[in-house]
mmCIF file with all atom_site columns, C-alpha atoms in Angstrom:
data_model
loop_
_atom_site.group_PDB
_atom_site.id
_atom_site.type_symbol
_atom_site.label_atom_id
_atom_site.label_alt_id
_atom_site.label_comp_id
_atom_site.label_asym_id
_atom_site.label_entity_id
_atom_site.label_seq_id
_atom_site.pdbx_PDB_ins_code
_atom_site.Cartn_x
_atom_site.Cartn_y
_atom_site.Cartn_z
_atom_site.occupancy
_atom_site.B_iso_or_equiv
_atom_site.pdbx_formal_charge
_atom_site.auth_seq_id
_atom_site.auth_comp_id
_atom_site.auth_asym_id
_atom_site.auth_atom_id
_atom_site.pdbx_PDB_model_num
ATOM 1   C CA . MET I 1 1   ? -2.526  2.260   -10.541 1.00 0.00 ? 1   MET I CA 1
ATOM 2   C CA . SER I 1 2   ? -4.984  2.360   -7.644  1.00 0.00 ? 2   SER I CA 1
ATOM 3   C CA . VAL I 1 3   ? -4.360  0.383   -4.474  1.00 0.00 ? 3   VAL I CA 1
ATOM 4   C CA . PHE I 1 4   ? -7.320  -1.802  -5.368  1.00 0.00 ? 4   PHE I CA 1
ATOM 5   C CA . ASP I 1 5   ? -5.691  -2.588  -8.774  1.00 0.00 ? 5   ASP I CA 1
ATOM 6   C CA . THR I 1 6   ? -2.265  -3.239  -7.217  1.00 0.00 ? 6   THR I CA 1
ATOM 7   C CA . ILE I 1 7   ? -3.760  -5.639  -4.649  1.00 0.00 ? 7   ILE I CA 1
ATOM 8   C CA . ARG I 1 8   ? -5.800  -7.524  -7.292  1.00 0.00 ? 8   ARG I CA 1
ATOM 9   C CA . ASN I 1 9   ? -2.948  -7.646  -9.911  1.00 0.00 ? 9   ASN I CA 1
ATOM 10  C CA . ARG I 1 10  ? -0.036  -8.616  -7.621  1.00 0.00 ? 10  ARG I CA 1
ATOM 11  C CA . ARG I 1 11  ? 1.190   -12.218 -8.016  1.00 0.00 ? 11  ARG I CA 1
ATOM 12  C CA . SER I 1 12  ? 3.743   -14.456 -6.462  1.00 0.00 ? 12  SER I CA 1
ATOM 13  C CA . ILE I 1 13  ? 6.541   -14.752 -9.007  1.00 0.00 ? 13  ILE I CA 1
ATOM 14  C CA . TYR I 1 14  ? 8.524   -17.949 -9.406  1.00 0.00 ? 14  TYR I CA 1
ATOM 15  C CA . GLU I 1 15  ? 10.622  -17.162 -12.504 1.00 0.00 ? 15  GLU I CA 1
ATOM 16  C CA . PHE I 1 16  ? 12.677  -13.987 -12.781 1.00 0.00 ? 16  PHE I CA 1
ATOM 17  C CA . LYS I 1 17  ? 14.599  -12.209 -15.469 1.00 0.00 ? 17  LYS I CA 1
ATOM 18  C CA . PRO I 1 18  ? 18.358  -12.284 -14.714 1.00 0.00 ? 18  PRO I CA 1
ATOM 19  C CA . GLU I 1 19  ? 18.750  -8.469  -14.669 1.00 0.00 ? 19  GLU I CA 1
ATOM 20  C CA . PRO I 1 20  ? 19.525  -6.978  -11.266 1.00 0.00 ? 20  PRO I CA 1
ATOM 21  C CA . VAL I 1 21  ? 17.096  -4.817  -9.326  1.00 0.00 ? 21  VAL I CA 1
ATOM 22  C CA . PRO I 1 22  ? 18.653  -1.374  -8.675  1.00 0.00 ? 22  PRO I CA 1
ATOM 23  C CA . ARG I 1 23  ? 19.569  -0.796  -5.065  1.00 0.00 ? 23  ARG I CA 1
ATOM 24  C CA . GLU I 1 24  ? 17.617  2.441   -4.928  1.00 0.00 ? 24  GLU I CA 1
ATOM 25  C CA . VAL I 1 25  ? 14.450  0.661   -5.955  1.00 0.00 ? 25  VAL I CA 1
ATOM 26  C CA . ILE I 1 26  ? 14.965  -1.950  -3.198  1.00 0.00 ? 26  ILE I CA 1
ATOM 27  C CA . ALA I 1 27  ? 15.498  0.898   -0.702  1.00 0.00 ? 27  ALA I CA 1
ATOM 28  C CA . ARG I 1 28  ? 12.377  2.741   -1.821  1.00 0.00 ? 28  ARG I CA 1
ATOM 29  C CA . VAL I 1 29  ? 10.322  -0.486  -1.573  1.00 0.00 ? 29  VAL I CA 1
ATOM 30  C CA . LEU I 1 30  ? 11.687  -1.249  1.914   1.00 0.00 ? 30  LEU I CA 1
ATOM 31  C CA . GLU I 1 31  ? 10.821  2.235   3.080   1.00 0.00 ? 31  GLU I CA 1
ATOM 32  C CA . THR I 1 32  ? 7.121   1.313   2.627   1.00 0.00 ? 32  THR I CA 1
ATOM 33  C CA . ALA I 1 33  ? 7.499   -1.578  5.099   1.00 0.00 ? 33  ALA I CA 1
ATOM 34  C CA . VAL I 1 34  ? 8.024   0.676   8.089   1.00 0.00 ? 34  VAL I CA 1
ATOM 35  C CA . TRP I 1 35  ? 4.561   2.191   7.619   1.00 0.00 ? 35  TRP I CA 1
ATOM 36  C CA . ALA I 1 36  ? 2.863   -1.150  8.365   1.00 0.00 ? 36  ALA I CA 1
ATOM 37  C CA . PRO I 1 37  ? 0.556   -1.111  11.374  1.00 0.00 ? 37  PRO I CA 1
ATOM 38  C CA . ASN I 1 38  ? 2.326   -2.271  14.563  1.00 0.00 ? 38  ASN I CA 1
ATOM 39  C CA . HIS I 1 39  ? 0.896   -2.045  18.028  1.00 0.00 ? 39  HIS I CA 1
ATOM 40  C CA . LYS I 1 40  ? 2.629   0.402   20.319  1.00 0.00 ? 40  LYS I CA 1
ATOM 41  C CA . LEU I 1 41  ? 5.017   1.220   17.433  1.00 0.00 ? 41  LEU I CA 1
ATOM 42  C CA . THR I 1 42  ? 7.361   -1.627  18.338  1.00 0.00 ? 42  THR I CA 1
ATOM 43  C CA . GLU I 1 43  ? 8.717   -1.711  14.746  1.00 0.00 ? 43  GLU I CA 1
ATOM 44  C CA . PRO I 1 44  ? 9.811   -5.275  15.259  1.00 0.00 ? 44  PRO I CA 1
ATOM 45  C CA . TRP I 1 45  ? 11.326  -5.826  11.796  1.00 0.00 ? 45  TRP I CA 1
ATOM 46  C CA . ARG I 1 46  ? 14.769  -5.896  10.234  1.00 0.00 ? 46  ARG I CA 1
ATOM 47  C CA . PHE I 1 47  ? 15.545  -6.270  6.469   1.00 0.00 ? 47  PHE I CA 1
ATOM 48  C CA . LEU I 1 48  ? 18.412  -8.350  5.131   1.00 0.00 ? 48  LEU I CA 1
ATOM 49  C CA . VAL I 1 49  ? 19.222  -7.710  1.462   1.00 0.00 ? 49  VAL I CA 1
ATOM 50  C CA . VAL I 1 50  ? 21.181  -10.604 0.068   1.00 0.00 ? 50  VAL I CA 1
ATOM 51  C CA . THR I 1 51  ? 23.108  -10.584 -3.204  1.00 0.00 ? 51  THR I CA 1
ATOM 52  C CA . GLY I 1 52  ? 26.599  -11.548 -4.502  1.00 0.00 ? 52  GLY I CA 1
ATOM 53  C CA . LYS I 1 53  ? 28.823  -13.845 -2.426  1.00 0.00 ? 53  LYS I CA 1
ATOM 54  C CA . THR I 1 54  ? 26.357  -14.016 0.436   1.00 0.00 ? 54  THR I CA 1
ATOM 55  C CA . LYS I 1 55  ? 23.622  -15.258 -1.953  1.00 0.00 ? 55  LYS I CA 1
ATOM 56  C CA . GLU I 1 56  ? 26.117  -17.869 -3.198  1.00 0.00 ? 56  GLU I CA 1
ATOM 57  C CA . THR I 1 57  ? 26.806  -18.974 0.315   1.00 0.00 ? 57  THR I CA 1
ATOM 58  C CA . LEU I 1 58  ? 23.032  -19.167 0.959   1.00 0.00 ? 58  LEU I CA 1
ATOM 59  C CA . ALA I 1 59  ? 22.639  -21.271 -2.220  1.00 0.00 ? 59  ALA I CA 1
ATOM 60  C CA . ASN I 1 60  ? 25.271  -23.705 -0.875  1.00 0.00 ? 60  ASN I CA 1
ATOM 61  C CA . ILE I 1 61  ? 23.376  -23.928 2.432   1.00 0.00 ? 61  ILE I CA 1
ATOM 62  C CA . TYR I 1 62  ? 20.217  -24.629 0.458   1.00 0.00 ? 62  TYR I CA 1
ATOM 63  C CA . CYS I 1 63  ? 22.059  -27.370 -1.466  1.00 0.00 ? 63  CYS I CA 1
ATOM 64  C CA . ARG I 1 64  ? 22.906  -29.140 1.767   1.00 0.00 ? 64  ARG I CA 1
ATOM 65  C CA . ILE I 1 65  ? 19.294  -28.914 2.916   1.00 0.00 ? 65  ILE I CA 1
ATOM 66  C CA . GLN I 1 66  ? 18.056  -30.281 -0.429  1.00 0.00 ? 66  GLN I CA 1
ATOM 67  C CA . ARG I 1 67  ? 20.591  -33.209 -0.299  1.00 0.00 ? 67  ARG I CA 1
ATOM 68  C CA . ALA I 1 68  ? 19.435  -34.071 3.197   1.00 0.00 ? 68  ALA I CA 1
ATOM 69  C CA . LYS I 1 69  ? 15.802  -34.078 2.094   1.00 0.00 ? 69  LYS I CA 1
ATOM 70  C CA . THR I 1 70  ? 16.487  -36.638 -0.692  1.00 0.00 ? 70  THR I CA 1
ATOM 71  C CA . LYS I 1 71  ? 17.446  -39.247 1.902   1.00 0.00 ? 71  LYS I CA 1
ATOM 72  C CA . SER I 1 72  ? 19.431  -41.048 -0.674  1.00 0.00 ? 72  SER I CA 1
ATOM 73  C CA . ASP I 1 73  ? 23.058  -42.221 -1.061  1.00 0.00 ? 73  ASP I CA 1
ATOM 74  C CA . ASP I 1 74  ? 22.801  -42.341 -4.853  1.00 0.00 ? 74  ASP I CA 1
ATOM 75  C CA . SER I 1 75  ? 25.457  -39.835 -6.144  1.00 0.00 ? 75  SER I CA 1
ATOM 76  C CA . GLY I 1 76  ? 23.381  -39.027 -9.257  1.00 0.00 ? 76  GLY I CA 1
ATOM 77  C CA . ILE I 1 77  ? 20.368  -38.176 -7.187  1.00 0.00 ? 77  ILE I CA 1
ATOM 78  C CA . LEU I 1 78  ? 22.409  -36.151 -4.751  1.00 0.00 ? 78  LEU I CA 1
ATOM 79  C CA . ARG I 1 79  ? 24.104  -34.262 -7.602  1.00 0.00 ? 79  ARG I CA 1
ATOM 80  C CA . LYS I 1 80  ? 20.751  -33.472 -9.171  1.00 0.00 ? 80  LYS I CA 1
ATOM 81  C CA . ALA I 1 81  ? 19.351  -32.223 -5.846  1.00 0.00 ? 81  ALA I CA 1
ATOM 82  C CA . THR I 1 82  ? 22.450  -30.024 -5.366  1.00 0.00 ? 82  THR I CA 1
ATOM 83  C CA . GLU I 1 83  ? 22.297  -28.593 -8.895  1.00 0.00 ? 83  GLU I CA 1
ATOM 84  C CA . LYS I 1 84  ? 18.524  -27.906 -8.629  1.00 0.00 ? 84  LYS I CA 1
ATOM 85  C CA . GLY I 1 85  ? 18.914  -26.312 -5.163  1.00 0.00 ? 85  GLY I CA 1
ATOM 86  C CA . TYR I 1 86  ? 21.809  -24.096 -6.270  1.00 0.00 ? 86  TYR I CA 1
ATOM 87  C CA . ALA I 1 87  ? 19.975  -22.954 -9.439  1.00 0.00 ? 87  ALA I CA 1
ATOM 88  C CA . LYS I 1 88  ? 16.852  -22.130 -7.447  1.00 0.00 ? 88  LYS I CA 1
ATOM 89  C CA . ILE I 1 89  ? 18.612  -19.692 -5.175  1.00 0.00 ? 89  ILE I CA 1
ATOM 90  C CA . MET I 1 90  ? 21.014  -18.282 -7.718  1.00 0.00 ? 90  MET I CA 1
ATOM 91  C CA . SER I 1 91  ? 18.098  -17.556 -10.140 1.00 0.00 ? 91  SER I CA 1
ATOM 92  C CA . LYS I 1 92  ? 16.771  -14.935 -7.777  1.00 0.00 ? 92  LYS I CA 1
ATOM 93  C CA . PRO I 1 93  ? 18.338  -11.533 -8.524  1.00 0.00 ? 93  PRO I CA 1
ATOM 94  C CA . VAL I 1 94  ? 17.830  -10.357 -4.925  1.00 0.00 ? 94  VAL I CA 1
ATOM 95  C CA . ILE I 1 95  ? 16.793  -12.129 -1.746  1.00 0.00 ? 95  ILE I CA 1
ATOM 96  C CA . ILE I 1 96  ? 15.327  -10.014 1.003   1.00 0.00 ? 96  ILE I CA 1
ATOM 97  C CA . GLY I 1 97  ? 15.132  -11.601 4.429   1.00 0.00 ? 97  GLY I CA 1
ATOM 98  C CA . VAL I 1 98  ? 12.668  -10.123 6.842   1.00 0.00 ? 98  VAL I CA 1
ATOM 99  C CA . ALA I 1 99  ? 13.463  -10.736 10.513  1.00 0.00 ? 99  ALA I CA 1
ATOM 100 C CA . CYS I 1 100 ? 11.216  -10.101 13.485  1.00 0.00 ? 100 CYS I CA 1
ATOM 101 C CA . LYS I 1 101 ? 12.263  -9.441  17.075  1.00 0.00 ? 101 LYS I CA 1
ATOM 102 C CA . LYS I 1 102 ? 11.108  -12.032 19.496  1.00 0.00 ? 102 LYS I CA 1
ATOM 103 C CA . ASP I 1 103 ? 9.384   -11.094 22.753  1.00 0.00 ? 103 ASP I CA 1
ATOM 104 C CA . ALA I 1 104 ? 8.962   -13.142 25.970  1.00 0.00 ? 104 ALA I CA 1
ATOM 105 C CA . ASP I 1 105 ? 5.305   -12.023 26.217  1.00 0.00 ? 105 ASP I CA 1
ATOM 106 C CA . ALA I 1 106 ? 3.393   -14.370 23.964  1.00 0.00 ? 106 ALA I CA 1
ATOM 107 C CA . PHE I 1 107 ? 0.706   -11.818 23.061  1.00 0.00 ? 107 PHE I CA 1
ATOM 108 C CA . ARG I 1 108 ? 3.315   -9.124  22.134  1.00 0.00 ? 108 ARG I CA 1
ATOM 109 C CA . ALA I 1 109 ? 5.283   -11.720 20.109  1.00 0.00 ? 109 ALA I CA 1
ATOM 110 C CA . ARG I 1 110 ? 2.147   -12.565 18.149  1.00 0.00 ? 110 ARG I CA 1
ATOM 111 C CA . GLU I 1 111 ? 1.343   -8.885  17.519  1.00 0.00 ? 111 GLU I CA 1
ATOM 112 C CA . ASP I 1 112 ? 4.964   -8.287  16.357  1.00 0.00 ? 112 ASP I CA 1
ATOM 113 C CA . TYR I 1 113 ? 4.874   -11.257 14.050  1.00 0.00 ? 113 TYR I CA 1
ATOM 114 C CA . ALA I 1 114 ? 1.555   -10.042 12.545  1.00 0.00 ? 114 ALA I CA 1
ATOM 115 C CA . ALA I 1 115 ? 3.045   -6.536  12.160  1.00 0.00 ? 115 ALA I CA 1
ATOM 116 C CA . THR I 1 116 ? 6.063   -8.017  10.370  1.00 0.00 ? 116 THR I CA 1
ATOM 117 C CA . CYS I 1 117 ? 3.809   -9.908  7.991   1.00 0.00 ? 117 CYS I CA 1
ATOM 118 C CA . CYS I 1 118 ? 1.962   -6.588  7.278   1.00 0.00 ? 118 CYS I CA 1
ATOM 119 C CA . ALA I 1 119 ? 5.346   -5.042  6.529   1.00 0.00 ? 119 ALA I CA 1
ATOM 120 C CA . ILE I 1 120 ? 6.091   -7.868  4.068   1.00 0.00 ? 120 ILE I CA 1
ATOM 121 C CA . HIS I 1 121 ? 2.728   -7.220  2.378   1.00 0.00 ? 121 HIS I CA 1
ATOM 122 C CA . ASN I 1 122 ? 3.653   -3.478  2.079   1.00 0.00 ? 122 ASN I CA 1
ATOM 123 C CA . ILE I 1 123 ? 6.995   -4.522  0.504   1.00 0.00 ? 123 ILE I CA 1
ATOM 124 C CA . ALA I 1 124 ? 5.249   -6.876  -1.968  1.00 0.00 ? 124 ALA I CA 1
ATOM 125 C CA . LEU I 1 125 ? 2.669   -4.285  -3.019  1.00 0.00 ? 125 LEU I CA 1
ATOM 126 C CA . ALA I 1 126 ? 5.239   -1.447  -3.419  1.00 0.00 ? 126 ALA I CA 1
ATOM 127 C CA . ALA I 1 127 ? 7.541   -3.767  -5.349  1.00 0.00 ? 127 ALA I CA 1
ATOM 128 C CA . TRP I 1 128 ? 4.703   -4.648  -7.685  1.00 0.00 ? 128 TRP I CA 1
ATOM 129 C CA . GLU I 1 129 ? 4.090   -0.924  -8.326  1.00 0.00 ? 129 GLU I CA 1
ATOM 130 C CA . GLU I 1 130 ? 7.803   -0.713  -9.311  1.00 0.00 ? 130 GLU I CA 1
ATOM 131 C CA . GLY I 1 131 ? 7.479   -3.671  -11.723 1.00 0.00 ? 131 GLY I CA 1
ATOM 132 C CA . ILE I 1 132 ? 9.226   -5.971  -9.376  1.00 0.00 ? 132 ILE I CA 1
ATOM 133 C CA . GLY I 1 133 ? 7.861   -9.418  -8.479  1.00 0.00 ? 133 GLY I CA 1
ATOM 134 C CA . MET I 1 134 ? 8.393   -11.484 -5.330  1.00 0.00 ? 134 MET I CA 1
ATOM 135 C CA . GLN I 1 135 ? 7.848   -14.878 -3.867  1.00 0.00 ? 135 GLN I CA 1
ATOM 136 C CA . TRP I 1 136 ? 7.545   -15.114 -0.083  1.00 0.00 ? 136 TRP I CA 1
ATOM 137 C CA . SER I 1 137 ? 9.358   -18.312 1.015   1.00 0.00 ? 137 SER I CA 1
ATOM 138 C CA . THR I 1 138 ? 9.151   -19.834 4.516   1.00 0.00 ? 138 THR I CA 1
ATOM 139 C CA . GLY I 1 139 ? 10.960  -23.111 3.868   1.00 0.00 ? 139 GLY I CA 1
ATOM 140 C CA . GLY I 1 140 ? 13.634  -24.739 6.059   1.00 0.00 ? 140 GLY I CA 1
ATOM 141 C CA . LEU I 1 141 ? 16.261  -22.267 4.850   1.00 0.00 ? 141 LEU I CA 1
ATOM 142 C CA . ILE I 1 142 ? 14.888  -19.570 7.152   1.00 0.00 ? 142 ILE I CA 1
ATOM 143 C CA . ARG I 1 143 ? 15.458  -21.738 10.221  1.00 0.00 ? 143 ARG I CA 1
ATOM 144 C CA . ASP I 1 144 ? 18.698  -23.353 9.290   1.00 0.00 ? 144 ASP I CA 1
ATOM 145 C CA . PRO I 1 145 ? 21.380  -22.605 11.909  1.00 0.00 ? 145 PRO I CA 1
ATOM 146 C CA . GLU I 1 146 ? 24.008  -21.930 9.190   1.00 0.00 ? 146 GLU I CA 1
ATOM 147 C CA . THR I 1 147 ? 21.643  -19.421 7.500   1.00 0.00 ? 147 THR I CA 1
ATOM 148 C CA . LEU I 1 148 ? 21.050  -17.653 10.853  1.00 0.00 ? 148 LEU I CA 1
ATOM 149 C CA . GLU I 1 149 ? 24.771  -17.377 11.450  1.00 0.00 ? 149 GLU I CA 1
ATOM 150 C CA . LEU I 1 150 ? 25.445  -16.128 7.922   1.00 0.00 ? 150 LEU I CA 1
ATOM 151 C CA . LEU I 1 151 ? 22.788  -13.403 8.318   1.00 0.00 ? 151 LEU I CA 1
ATOM 152 C CA . LYS I 1 152 ? 23.718  -12.550 11.844  1.00 0.00 ? 152 LYS I CA 1
ATOM 153 C CA . ILE I 1 153 ? 20.466  -13.694 13.411  1.00 0.00 ? 153 ILE I CA 1
ATOM 154 C CA . ASP I 1 154 ? 20.601  -14.483 17.084  1.00 0.00 ? 154 ASP I CA 1
ATOM 155 C CA . GLU I 1 155 ? 17.685  -16.958 17.305  1.00 0.00 ? 155 GLU I CA 1
ATOM 156 C CA . ARG I 1 156 ? 17.147  -16.027 20.960  1.00 0.00 ? 156 ARG I CA 1
ATOM 157 C CA . GLU I 1 157 ? 16.418  -12.469 19.856  1.00 0.00 ? 157 GLU I CA 1
ATOM 158 C CA . GLU I 1 158 ? 15.036  -12.699 16.361  1.00 0.00 ? 158 GLU I CA 1
ATOM 159 C CA . GLU I 1 159 ? 13.463  -15.031 13.731  1.00 0.00 ? 159 GLU I CA 1
ATOM 160 C CA . ILE I 1 160 ? 13.279  -14.877 10.059  1.00 0.00 ? 160 ILE I CA 1
ATOM 161 C CA . VAL I 1 161 ? 9.681   -14.573 8.966   1.00 0.00 ? 161 VAL I CA 1
ATOM 162 C CA . GLY I 1 162 ? 10.537  -15.188 5.347   1.00 0.00 ? 162 GLY I CA 1
ATOM 163 C CA . PHE I 1 163 ? 12.713  -14.691 2.347   1.00 0.00 ? 163 PHE I CA 1
ATOM 164 C CA . LEU I 1 164 ? 11.336  -12.531 -0.393  1.00 0.00 ? 164 LEU I CA 1
ATOM 165 C CA . TYR I 1 165 ? 12.763  -13.831 -3.716  1.00 0.00 ? 165 TYR I CA 1
ATOM 166 C CA . THR I 1 166 ? 12.876  -10.606 -5.744  1.00 0.00 ? 166 THR I CA 1
ATOM 167 C CA . GLY I 1 167 ? 13.334  -9.618  -9.313  1.00 0.00 ? 167 GLY I CA 1
ATOM 168 C CA . PHE I 1 168 ? 11.746  -8.526  -12.549 1.00 0.00 ? 168 PHE I CA 1
ATOM 169 C CA . PRO I 1 169 ? 9.101   -11.144 -13.488 1.00 0.00 ? 169 PRO I CA 1
ATOM 170 C CA . ALA I 1 170 ? 9.834   -13.480 -16.408 1.00 0.00 ? 170 ALA I CA 1
ATOM 171 C CA . GLN I 1 171 ? 6.286   -14.768 -16.202 1.00 0.00 ? 171 GLN I CA 1
ATOM 172 C CA . VAL I 1 172 ? 3.142   -13.476 -14.381 1.00 0.00 ? 172 VAL I CA 1
ATOM 173 C CA . PRO I 1 173 ? 0.849   -16.367 -13.568 1.00 0.00 ? 173 PRO I CA 1
ATOM 174 C CA . ALA I 1 174 ? -2.868  -16.124 -13.762 1.00 0.00 ? 174 ALA I CA 1
ATOM 175 C CA . GLN I 1 175 ? -4.698  -16.207 -10.458 1.00 0.00 ? 175 GLN I CA 1
ATOM 176 C CA . LYS I 1 176 ? -8.237  -16.459 -9.183  1.00 0.00 ? 176 LYS I CA 1
ATOM 177 C CA . ARG I 1 177 ? -9.738  -16.152 -5.719  1.00 0.00 ? 177 ARG I CA 1
ATOM 178 C CA . VAL I 1 178 ? -12.962 -17.106 -3.956  1.00 0.00 ? 178 VAL I CA 1
ATOM 179 C CA . PRO I 1 179 ? -15.025 -13.918 -3.712  1.00 0.00 ? 179 PRO I CA 1
ATOM 180 C CA . ALA I 1 180 ? -15.071 -12.355 -0.282  1.00 0.00 ? 180 ALA I CA 1
ATOM 181 C CA . ALA I 1 181 ? -18.882 -12.459 -0.280  1.00 0.00 ? 181 ALA I CA 1
ATOM 182 C CA . GLU I 1 182 ? -18.662 -16.258 -0.072  1.00 0.00 ? 182 GLU I CA 1
ATOM 183 C CA . ARG I 1 183 ? -16.530 -16.018 3.097   1.00 0.00 ? 183 ARG I CA 1
ATOM 184 C CA . THR I 1 184 ? -18.324 -13.110 4.786   1.00 0.00 ? 184 THR I CA 1
ATOM 185 C CA . GLU I 1 185 ? -20.954 -13.235 7.544   1.00 0.00 ? 185 GLU I CA 1
ATOM 186 C CA . TRP I 1 186 ? -22.621 -9.946  8.563   1.00 0.00 ? 186 TRP I CA 1
ATOM 187 C CA . PHE I 1 187 ? -23.789 -9.308  12.117  1.00 0.00 ? 187 PHE I CA 1
ATOM 188 C CA . ALA I 1 188 ? -26.184 -6.544  13.139  1.00 0.00 ? 188 ALA I CA 1
#
């Protein structure tokens, strides 16, 4: 597949088959991330591959977040929020956290964050080439103190840019975009 085809065909995946993604495939996909452009070669990223018991602990953290969001004391509503939250995280065969080093210099911090986003894009495209789908999630779970502690993130030094919910797609949604020509202005 050409890079043009991969870019046009890649989709965010929300439903995954339960089968695990082989570790060597994850490693191969992550290797593409380090080739993302990054000013002064700061390589500000770190990758956190979450499975097994750690994923289960993350699911329990997410349940707490979901219960708090319901703002209800009704035990049935709280139970449903807990079950839904747990199922959401546990249905992801692999979760890849992508962390970025923080920098006291605001411009460097912005460049490093952008570079980390480019690394995530490389990961998503390489994964798609391997038949692996992803959803990039930036919800409250990535900022939760218990999540940060679980994944050994010192929030003074790093931040999680996102979780990549990863697995073999159960469904590939259709997608359409506004043509670039409608958003392009040429200057001569």
